[in-house]
Amino acid sequence: MNNFGFIKTAIASINEGKLADPLFNEKQIEKLIDQASIAGAKILIFPELAITGYTCQDLFGYPKLIDDSDKALEELVAYSKKSDILIVVGAPITVKDAIYNCAVIIQSGKVLGIIPKQYLPNYGEFYEKRWFKAYTDFSLKSIYFLGEEVLFGNLVFTSNLGYTFGVEICEDLWSVIPPSSYLSLAGANIIANLSSSNELVGKDDYRRELVGTQSSRTIAAYLYTSTGFAESTSDLVLGGAGYIYENGKELASLPRYSMVNTIAYADVDVEALLNERRWNQTFSASQDKLNIDFIQVNVKQSPVNLAENDLARNVNSYPFVPSTNEDKRKKVCEEILSIQSTGLAKRLAATGMKNIVIGISGGLDSTLALIVTYEAFKKLGLDTKGMLGITMPGFGTTDRTYGNSVRLCEEMKISFKEINIKASCLQHFTDIDHDPENHDVTYENVQARERTQILMDVANKTGGLVIGTGDLSELEIGWCTYNGDHMSMYGVNCSIPKTLVKYLIEWYATYIREKNTELSDTLLDIIDTPISPELLPTDGTTVTQKTEDTVGKYELIDFFIYNMERKRFNGEKIIYLAQKAFGEKYSKKELTDRWNDFIKRHGRNQFKRNCLPDGPKVGTVSVSPRGDKRMPPDVDLTIWQILEEN
């Protein structure tokens, strides 16, 4: 059985309940448990005081309500025997001479523990201290409830399925240091918040930001759910808000203002959270400062075998590409270009150079590098005539890429030079005794190194920097010629994957269209040109060498890169996610074959990454040997490949 580290979680709001009628509300809860069980959920969260309703006010002081609440909980405990879901429900709990606002954790016919609210709001529209006692006496660790001794207070629940779970209640999250911060340091990677949060103009955005930020800060999944339509509206309206966040990203939400019971699901990736915590040394250092003792409670649940169609979360097939939302797209693209261009501007300012040399091929990478350089020159107020674009036609250059190279330099009004490399390469073939009819790797790399030599020498002659064009995707798989296009004086695209390169150029073409239609058209044609190193002979029209025919589709390469480098997943999980992301576009065998080829190329080309030129880190993934990617070049990654199934 394999769930790939995913735990199906659910949040619910009881909008069809009755205020101050615990036994009726318990039946509503049973219906939602049945739904969650069918869906395969392992954790189900109900709102604060869901058994009684939050707005009972002074009725909390009457034994009738408390007794009925206890009876409803007793029925719920008995009903929970039907499944192994971890059920968390809000209820008032009497302890000696006080009433606590609590979360009751129930599973398989047993109360596993009760967690009281620590911070009681007593301002504005809230006055909980009128009825409840805040949990401040941490020495109180168990109580007698429903005929048994039950754990009480600071608890964390660890399941055999691999997750650790903690709970805080409503206002706890609004405190300066929320209990969830301590819970996360105690190991909780899934945190629930049972809430009764009223609606105000703009409050939902604030709540989402608060929940998202806390999930990010604690590197945890955060399950938040609030009461809704069943509550009194004397002074407040409670909308039944609910969200599931994972490390700052929203996975699911409940519709607000519903008049029927609502439930939402999300598969939380516990493996991703654990990987991130282990990698984040600040998190582990913070654990040393934990000064609260938590009681560990073991939870036994049946394993699940998760088919890709069962996964209750979106898997982005283009994880490096920004949102299609136009406002976000503009903001992110501008930010990326600003990071790239500022990095180059600083290098130019530090060296005092006012000239650059860049090889223009008519392809995606050199086009983006040219755009970045153009923006850097604008930042520094430099004359763009100091930008020298050199096109170097060879044996595989097509009329289309050559024409786009020329037009690109003309339309950006930069200096331009053409240097044909055929004669020099033929001379070099003679020098090294290589048959020019043998179109092997030597034939190809001679051209790549000849181009780099030209760029370096022209840079020396003009007192400029050679701008590297190679992107992250090529560097990951070593799709570059060592000491050829692999080398430069500053590599502006070194942390930009191929799918993002294309996206940025497309956005830039749209951005400048009103000012420069011709340049926009050229950029769009470059985007539509097949990706090719153009190193094998051509008739000038036919592209005889398509990169993706050899290394595979860049959309897959980038998907592999993100999930391996950023998430640190193994191959089996990455293939599982790819099936979900790409659907029927690729068979499992195709995905597996591409992964095995990717990991082989990745492993054997670390030596190229070990001596990369400087370049700016833009996103969370980088292969700089000075920072993010320190891997021995002699490692054998064969065991990372996926064996053929029998």
XYZ file of C-alpha atoms in Angstrom:
646
model
C 0.000 0.000 0.000
C 1.346 3.453 -0.868
C -0.130 6.856 -0.167
C 3.057 8.673 -1.314
C 3.004 10.737 1.884
C -0.473 12.172 1.252
C -3.086 12.362 4.004
C -6.645 13.110 2.979
C -8.037 15.777 5.295
C -11.485 17.333 5.553
C -13.005 20.457 7.073
C -16.733 20.837 7.692
C -19.181 23.487 8.812
C -22.571 22.609 10.328
C -24.978 25.091 8.787
C -28.079 22.930 9.238
C -27.678 22.592 12.989
C -29.807 23.990 15.783
C -28.492 26.388 18.372
C -28.372 24.855 21.874
C -29.518 21.423 20.608
C -26.460 19.144 20.957
C -28.254 15.878 20.150
C -29.617 17.277 16.891
C -26.230 18.701 15.980
C -24.591 15.349 16.664
C -26.773 13.767 13.984
C -25.598 16.403 11.503
C -22.045 15.543 12.424
C -22.732 11.854 11.801
C -23.900 12.643 8.249
C -20.694 14.537 7.539
C -18.594 11.721 9.007
C -20.265 9.315 6.581
C -19.422 11.592 3.666
C -15.813 11.936 4.792
C -15.513 8.171 5.275
C -16.706 7.489 1.726
C -14.209 10.059 0.440
C -11.383 8.307 2.295
C -10.556 11.128 4.719
C -8.311 10.357 7.671
C -8.816 13.647 9.525
C -12.126 15.526 9.834
C -12.393 18.909 11.565
C -15.577 20.539 12.877
C -15.891 24.127 14.170
C -15.527 25.564 17.630
C -18.383 24.533 19.950
C -19.989 22.663 17.044
C -21.890 20.403 19.442
C -23.787 23.245 21.125
C -23.326 26.204 18.815
C -21.037 29.124 19.615
C -23.659 31.817 20.280
C -25.481 30.098 23.187
C -24.314 32.921 25.475
C -25.539 32.535 29.072
C -27.042 29.132 28.270
C -23.504 27.817 28.776
C -24.133 28.411 32.476
C -27.033 25.942 32.585
C -26.415 22.264 33.388
C -29.036 21.202 30.840
C -26.912 22.403 27.900
C -23.708 20.930 29.295
C -25.350 17.580 30.100
C -26.870 17.341 26.620
C -23.491 18.213 25.146
C -21.895 15.335 27.056
C -24.650 12.963 25.901
C -24.140 14.055 22.299
C -20.413 13.455 22.606
C -21.067 10.016 24.062
C -23.241 9.171 21.038
C -20.586 10.549 18.714
C -17.888 8.414 20.342
C -20.043 5.318 19.832
C -20.730 6.287 16.207
C -17.020 6.777 15.529
C -16.487 3.003 15.775
C -17.666 2.764 12.159
C -14.397 4.197 10.801
C -10.880 5.132 11.843
C -11.192 8.826 10.933
C -9.622 11.193 13.438
C -12.608 13.391 14.341
C -12.113 16.773 15.994
C -15.202 18.543 17.309
C -15.725 21.625 19.487
C -17.666 21.339 22.758
C -17.875 22.860 26.253
C -16.183 20.584 28.802
C -16.633 20.868 32.570
C -13.534 20.413 34.700
C -14.194 20.697 38.422
C -15.718 24.147 38.942
C -15.020 25.577 35.494
C -16.108 25.203 31.888
C -13.489 25.062 29.148
C -14.009 25.748 25.458
C -12.472 22.578 24.020
C -11.624 20.472 21.003
C -12.483 16.822 21.568
C -10.434 14.336 19.555
C -12.323 11.119 18.852
C -11.324 8.023 16.928
C -12.570 4.455 16.602
C -14.884 4.589 19.595
C -12.550 6.387 21.967
C -11.784 9.909 23.143
C -8.066 10.220 22.484
C -7.748 13.594 24.186
C -9.281 16.974 24.898
C -7.558 20.260 24.093
C -8.798 23.462 25.809
C -8.649 26.950 24.353
C -5.790 29.035 25.736
C -6.738 32.561 24.685
C -10.288 33.764 25.278
C -11.336 36.909 23.373
C -12.957 39.438 25.678
C -13.116 42.612 23.626
C -15.412 44.175 21.052
C -18.123 41.689 20.165
C -16.491 38.858 22.135
C -16.852 38.117 25.835
C -15.939 34.453 26.306
C -14.513 34.964 29.795
C -18.107 35.379 30.985
C -18.581 31.609 30.543
C -15.252 29.886 29.994
C -11.927 29.485 31.741
C -8.717 29.839 29.760
C -6.269 26.961 29.893
C -3.287 28.325 31.765
C -2.568 25.598 34.309
C -0.389 23.279 32.258
C -0.090 20.911 35.210
C -3.651 19.780 34.455
C -2.927 16.883 32.102
C -5.932 14.595 32.405
C -9.583 14.720 33.459
C -12.387 12.245 34.137
C -14.784 12.320 31.188
C -17.538 9.925 30.053
C -16.493 7.429 32.678
C -12.817 7.344 31.754
C -9.615 9.200 32.440
C -8.877 11.277 29.337
C -5.719 13.173 28.421
C -6.189 16.950 28.627
C -4.118 19.981 27.671
C -0.968 20.113 25.562
C -1.279 17.089 23.292
C 0.048 16.019 19.901
C -1.252 12.995 18.032
C 1.059 10.820 15.957
C -0.440 8.462 13.395
C 1.132 5.320 11.988
C 0.399 6.886 8.568
C 3.269 9.322 9.117
C 1.655 12.564 10.245
C 1.635 14.338 13.609
C -1.416 16.376 14.485
C -2.136 19.308 16.796
C -5.062 21.592 17.610
C -5.640 25.201 18.569
C -8.928 27.040 18.866
C -9.982 30.274 17.154
C -8.465 33.190 19.123
C -5.351 31.095 19.795
C -4.268 31.891 16.235
C -4.716 35.635 16.811
C -2.331 35.656 19.803
C 1.208 37.011 19.617
C 2.700 33.523 19.801
C -0.018 31.048 18.778
C -0.058 27.590 20.367
C 0.351 26.211 16.841
C 3.895 27.599 16.793
C 4.741 25.416 19.781
C 2.776 22.498 18.342
C 4.851 22.603 15.176
C 8.072 22.584 17.198
C 6.704 19.549 19.042
C 6.394 17.787 15.698
C 2.857 18.606 14.541
C 2.835 18.919 10.753
C -0.953 19.078 10.441
C -2.634 21.682 12.655
C -6.359 22.233 13.065
C -8.134 25.383 14.143
C -11.712 25.113 15.342
C -13.146 28.576 14.993
C -16.248 30.738 15.332
C -15.250 33.801 13.385
C -17.834 36.413 12.485
C -17.882 38.120 9.121
C -16.863 41.737 8.590
C -16.003 43.595 5.425
C -12.463 42.598 4.477
C -12.089 40.084 7.299
C -12.033 37.019 5.061
C -8.931 38.253 3.249
C -7.265 38.914 6.592
C -8.200 35.440 7.890
C -6.809 33.763 4.794
C -3.597 35.741 5.108
C -3.309 34.827 8.781
C -3.905 31.120 8.161
C -1.625 31.045 5.132
C 1.179 32.859 6.930
C 0.977 30.598 9.978
C 1.049 27.471 7.821
C 4.128 28.854 6.092
C 5.863 29.901 9.306
C 5.282 26.509 10.920
C 5.956 24.565 7.682
C 2.699 22.738 8.294
C -0.710 22.068 6.880
C -3.307 24.249 8.579
C -6.958 23.176 8.651
C -9.287 26.012 9.602
C -13.068 25.787 9.864
C -15.676 28.091 11.375
C -19.334 27.979 12.380
C -21.985 29.286 10.041
C -25.712 29.626 9.339
C -26.869 27.663 12.409
C -25.678 30.443 14.736
C -27.616 33.387 16.157
C -27.490 36.646 14.193
C -28.501 38.990 17.024
C -25.326 41.013 16.612
C -23.041 38.900 14.429
C -23.151 36.915 11.217
C -20.969 33.799 11.100
C -20.331 32.720 7.544
C -18.925 29.205 7.886
C -15.520 30.060 6.447
C -12.982 27.282 6.070
C -9.606 26.790 4.415
C -6.908 24.169 4.107
C -3.408 25.559 3.609
C -0.122 23.727 3.149
C 3.064 25.672 3.789
C 1.452 28.912 2.666
C -0.494 27.532 -0.297
C -4.273 27.211 -0.261
C -5.464 23.723 -1.195
C -9.198 23.932 -0.518
C -11.881 26.146 1.017
C -15.498 26.102 2.145
C -18.131 28.347 0.554
C -19.223 31.096 2.935
C -22.834 31.952 3.790
C -24.138 28.520 2.891
C -27.427 27.356 4.412
C -26.542 23.671 4.104
C -23.773 21.644 5.687
C -20.494 22.007 3.825
C -17.380 19.866 3.601
C -14.125 20.251 1.675
C -11.208 17.894 1.157
C -7.518 18.189 0.441
C -4.692 15.678 0.339
C -1.955 17.145 2.493
C 1.573 16.226 1.413
C 3.174 15.315 4.730
C 6.324 14.071 3.013
C 6.859 17.487 1.434
C 6.439 19.148 4.825
C 8.873 16.755 6.511
C 11.422 17.235 3.729
C 11.163 21.007 4.054
C 11.527 20.943 7.829
C 14.578 18.688 7.682
C 16.191 20.951 5.093
C 15.332 24.196 6.916
C 17.945 24.515 9.640
C 16.182 27.538 11.129
C 13.208 25.328 11.925
C 15.320 22.694 13.658
C 17.209 25.399 15.570
C 13.872 26.770 16.800
C 12.984 23.343 18.182
C 15.791 23.734 20.695
C 13.850 26.601 22.256
C 10.675 24.591 22.890
C 9.927 24.905 26.613
C 6.496 23.285 26.769
C 5.981 19.593 27.430
C 3.544 17.902 25.074
C 2.033 14.499 25.656
C 2.382 12.254 22.606
C -0.731 10.256 21.715
C -0.440 7.374 19.257
C -3.111 6.987 16.570
C -3.614 3.720 14.682
C -5.226 4.013 11.243
C -5.564 1.691 8.278
C -3.231 2.436 5.338
C -4.461 3.666 1.987
C -3.422 2.960 -1.583
C -3.847 6.247 -3.408
C -4.687 6.145 -7.104
C -3.914 9.317 -9.048
C -7.611 9.909 -9.687
C -8.249 9.918 -5.941
C -5.833 12.752 -5.186
C -7.816 15.692 -3.786
C -5.461 18.462 -4.809
C -4.289 20.129 -7.971
C -0.885 19.117 -9.326
C 0.556 21.889 -11.482
C 2.099 20.572 -14.693
C 4.078 23.834 -15.005
C 5.294 24.461 -11.441
C 7.773 27.172 -12.449
C 5.269 29.206 -14.452
C 3.354 32.020 -12.687
C -0.396 32.259 -12.395
C -2.440 33.101 -15.463
C -4.108 35.866 -13.464
C -3.079 38.969 -15.417
C -2.250 41.139 -12.410
C -0.152 38.400 -10.781
C 1.446 37.531 -14.092
C 2.622 41.095 -14.674
C 3.924 41.417 -11.117
C 5.840 38.131 -11.146
C 7.327 38.616 -14.610
C 8.487 42.115 -13.736
C 10.004 40.785 -10.506
C 11.909 38.034 -12.309
C 13.309 40.419 -14.934
C 14.191 42.895 -12.182
C 16.197 40.265 -10.289
C 18.012 39.172 -13.427
C 18.715 42.666 -14.719
C 19.717 44.038 -11.303
C 22.209 41.200 -10.874
C 23.815 42.044 -14.197
C 23.663 45.788 -13.537
C 25.552 45.305 -10.289
C 28.223 43.216 -12.023
C 28.653 45.868 -14.712
C 28.816 48.649 -12.118
C 31.316 46.720 -9.998
C 33.620 46.066 -12.948
C 33.151 49.512 -14.448
C 32.341 47.956 -17.806
C 29.906 49.564 -20.204
C 30.008 46.942 -22.933
C 28.660 43.417 -23.203
C 28.961 40.691 -25.807
C 26.190 38.169 -26.331
C 25.733 35.395 -28.859
C 22.358 35.714 -30.597
C 21.058 32.446 -32.026
C 17.429 33.280 -32.693
C 16.458 30.854 -29.929
C 14.674 31.293 -26.618
C 17.625 31.488 -24.211
C 19.718 34.092 -26.010
C 16.557 36.144 -26.581
C 15.741 36.271 -22.873
C 19.369 37.052 -22.044
C 19.243 39.935 -24.521
C 16.054 41.291 -22.939
C 17.612 41.074 -19.469
C 20.754 42.850 -20.663
C 18.668 45.543 -22.330
C 16.828 46.150 -19.037
C 20.134 46.253 -17.115
C 21.498 48.904 -19.476
C 18.348 50.968 -18.949
C 18.804 50.736 -15.159
C 22.364 52.035 -15.460
C 21.523 54.634 -18.082
C 24.043 53.095 -20.493
C 23.978 53.495 -24.246
C 22.548 50.289 -25.738
C 25.113 50.573 -28.516
C 27.427 49.074 -25.892
C 25.457 45.860 -26.305
C 27.058 43.820 -29.080
C 24.946 40.980 -30.402
C 26.908 38.502 -32.481
C 25.215 35.930 -34.678
C 27.462 33.067 -35.741
C 25.889 30.972 -38.506
C 27.133 27.405 -38.721
C 26.327 24.164 -40.467
C 22.882 23.830 -38.839
C 21.678 27.429 -38.865
C 18.277 27.878 -40.520
C 17.070 30.928 -42.384
C 14.367 31.412 -39.750
C 16.691 31.619 -36.736
C 19.255 33.664 -38.670
C 16.581 36.141 -39.763
C 15.207 36.436 -36.231
C 18.714 37.040 -34.865
C 19.267 39.932 -37.259
C 15.814 41.439 -36.724
C 16.081 41.124 -32.943
C 19.253 43.221 -32.829
C 17.919 45.755 -35.307
C 14.603 46.218 -33.518
C 16.291 46.584 -30.108
C 18.737 49.065 -31.671
C 21.868 47.385 -30.357
C 25.208 46.860 -32.086
C 25.312 43.836 -34.347
C 27.979 41.675 -35.945
C 27.845 38.512 -38.049
C 30.713 36.021 -37.908
C 30.282 32.830 -39.936
C 32.017 29.930 -38.185
C 32.000 27.350 -40.992
C 35.493 28.044 -42.303
C 37.111 28.141 -38.863
C 35.383 24.904 -37.850
C 36.507 23.174 -41.046
C 40.068 24.334 -40.329
C 39.764 22.947 -36.807
C 38.518 19.604 -38.139
C 41.696 19.490 -40.221
C 43.834 20.469 -37.239
C 42.466 17.677 -35.049
C 42.164 15.173 -37.922
C 38.381 14.847 -37.742
C 36.284 13.854 -40.732
C 33.680 16.645 -41.231
C 31.276 14.022 -42.615
C 31.273 12.357 -39.213
C 28.505 14.262 -37.463
C 29.301 13.014 -33.975
C 29.637 14.874 -30.662
C 33.018 16.241 -31.723
C 31.439 17.733 -34.838
C 28.823 19.441 -32.701
C 31.058 20.618 -29.871
C 33.664 22.126 -32.180
C 31.000 24.593 -33.287
C 29.851 25.357 -29.735
C 33.404 25.979 -28.536
C 34.255 28.057 -31.591
C 31.333 30.339 -30.850
C 32.366 30.724 -27.207
C 35.961 31.464 -28.205
C 34.754 34.212 -30.537
C 32.580 35.757 -27.822
C 35.395 35.695 -25.255
C 37.950 37.188 -27.626
C 35.602 39.931 -28.842
C 34.816 40.738 -25.205
C 38.538 41.144 -24.538
C 38.864 43.350 -27.576
C 35.938 45.598 -26.662
C 36.453 45.611 -22.887
C 33.140 43.907 -22.228
C 31.497 40.979 -20.474
C 30.272 37.825 -22.189
C 26.674 37.237 -21.125
C 25.748 33.593 -20.622
C 22.465 32.417 -22.069
C 22.104 28.836 -20.785
C 19.018 28.095 -18.672
C 18.346 25.989 -15.574
C 16.801 23.078 -17.495
C 19.882 22.683 -19.683
C 22.208 22.926 -16.703
C 20.288 20.266 -14.780
C 20.692 17.676 -17.538
C 24.063 18.918 -18.777
C 22.703 19.895 -22.209
C 25.577 22.254 -22.867
C 29.096 21.926 -24.223
C 31.740 21.987 -21.513
C 33.785 25.152 -21.983
C 31.466 26.034 -24.849
C 28.018 27.524 -24.257
C 28.529 26.206 -20.714
C 30.897 29.117 -20.032
C 30.451 32.895 -19.837
C 31.364 35.846 -17.627
C 27.885 36.212 -16.101
C 24.972 33.844 -16.685
C 21.675 35.691 -16.368
C 19.428 32.667 -17.087
C 21.104 30.181 -14.762
C 18.042 29.715 -12.528
C 15.340 30.177 -15.177
C 13.903 26.849 -16.445
C 12.970 26.490 -20.098
C 9.196 26.638 -19.553
C 9.645 29.932 -17.724
C 12.008 31.299 -20.376
C 9.277 30.872 -22.955
C 6.655 32.360 -20.650
C 8.756 35.463 -19.889
C 9.444 36.172 -23.542
C 5.768 35.791 -24.364
C 4.841 38.215 -21.595
C 7.509 40.699 -22.709
C 6.219 40.510 -26.293
C 2.769 41.471 -25.022
C 4.205 44.143 -22.728
C 6.082 46.004 -25.484
C 3.589 45.434 -28.289
C 2.123 48.954 -28.335
C 5.585 50.527 -28.368
C 7.308 48.161 -30.773
C 5.045 45.901 -32.841
C 7.906 44.612 -35.012
C 9.935 43.483 -32.005
C 6.849 41.873 -30.487
C 6.226 39.907 -33.689
C 9.835 38.728 -33.787
C 9.672 37.563 -30.175
C 6.464 35.633 -30.847
C 8.050 33.935 -33.864
C 11.052 32.942 -31.742
C 8.649 31.345 -29.256
C 7.105 29.298 -32.078
C 10.484 28.117 -33.407
C 11.395 24.495 -32.512
C 14.072 24.302 -29.822
C 17.336 23.228 -31.457
C 21.100 23.672 -30.948
C 21.366 23.812 -34.763
C 24.647 21.921 -34.912
C 23.795 19.335 -37.580
C 23.752 20.212 -41.306
C 20.582 21.688 -42.792
C 19.336 22.933 -46.139
C 18.531 26.238 -44.458
C 14.839 25.487 -44.098
C 14.495 22.143 -42.329
C 15.304 21.876 -38.625
C 17.303 18.644 -38.596
C 17.967 18.555 -34.865
C 15.165 19.054 -32.340
C 16.355 19.076 -28.756
C 13.173 17.596 -27.319
C 13.496 14.554 -29.605
C 16.683 13.719 -27.718
C 16.240 14.855 -24.113
C 12.453 14.741 -23.910
C 9.852 17.455 -23.520
C 10.990 20.389 -21.432
C 7.637 20.465 -19.667
C 8.538 17.045 -18.224
C 12.140 17.992 -17.493
C 11.017 21.070 -15.574
C 8.366 19.050 -13.739
C 11.059 16.560 -12.706
C 13.450 19.337 -11.686
C 10.918 21.070 -9.463
C 9.753 17.956 -7.675
C 13.251 16.556 -7.228
C 15.147 19.728 -6.328
C 12.456 21.721 -4.533
C 10.393 18.938 -2.967
C 13.103 16.229 -2.780
C 10.693 13.492 -3.845
C 11.782 10.106 -5.158
C 11.131 8.942 -8.693
C 8.066 6.832 -7.937
C 6.260 9.743 -6.332
C 7.260 12.122 -9.121
C 5.862 9.729 -11.726
C 2.659 9.416 -9.702
C 2.317 13.210 -9.587
C 3.118 13.510 -13.284
C 0.277 11.109 -14.083
C -2.057 13.372 -12.143
C -0.641 16.555 -13.699
C -0.513 15.521 -17.353
C -3.387 13.039 -17.473
C -3.425 10.931 -20.625
C -0.853 13.082 -22.426
C 1.902 10.647 -21.425
C 1.700 6.962 -20.541
C 3.275 5.736 -17.324
C 5.965 4.005 -19.379
C 6.772 7.231 -21.233
C 7.038 9.110 -17.949
C 9.219 6.410 -16.418
C 11.537 6.284 -19.445
C 11.905 10.058 -19.445
C 12.582 10.090 -15.709
C 15.295 7.433 -16.025
C 16.948 9.390 -18.824
C 16.660 12.609 -16.827
C 18.237 11.168 -13.685
C 21.062 9.607 -15.723
C 21.871 12.918 -17.386
C 21.500 14.794 -14.111
C 23.930 12.556 -12.243
C 26.704 12.365 -14.778
C 26.818 16.101 -15.507
C 27.425 17.488 -12.030
C 30.999 18.240 -13.078
C 29.610 20.899 -15.414
C 27.556 22.497 -12.670
C 30.550 22.495 -10.317
C 32.221 25.270 -12.310
C 29.368 27.470 -13.417
C 29.850 31.217 -13.914
C 28.178 33.618 -11.489
C 24.513 34.353 -12.026
C 21.455 35.473 -10.044
C 19.184 33.084 -8.154
C 15.613 33.945 -9.112
C 13.345 31.227 -7.714
C 13.595 28.581 -5.022
C 15.522 26.206 -7.295
C 19.119 26.861 -8.271
C 22.077 24.663 -9.223
C 24.853 27.034 -8.200
C 27.737 25.026 -6.672
C 28.370 27.980 -4.366
C 24.966 27.730 -2.734
C 22.093 25.437 -3.601
C 23.567 22.431 -5.390
C 26.509 20.693 -3.803
C 26.637 17.166 -5.150
C 29.638 14.893 -5.727
C 30.227 14.467 -9.471
C 31.310 10.863 -8.949
C 28.032 9.688 -7.394
C 26.176 6.839 -9.106
C 22.461 7.652 -9.279
C 21.471 4.353 -10.875
C 19.434 3.397 -7.814
C 17.364 6.580 -8.311
C 16.042 5.188 -11.550
C 12.782 3.242 -11.653
C 13.007 -0.421 -12.552
C 10.703 -1.832 -15.201
C 7.602 -3.450 -13.766
C 7.196 -7.168 -14.378
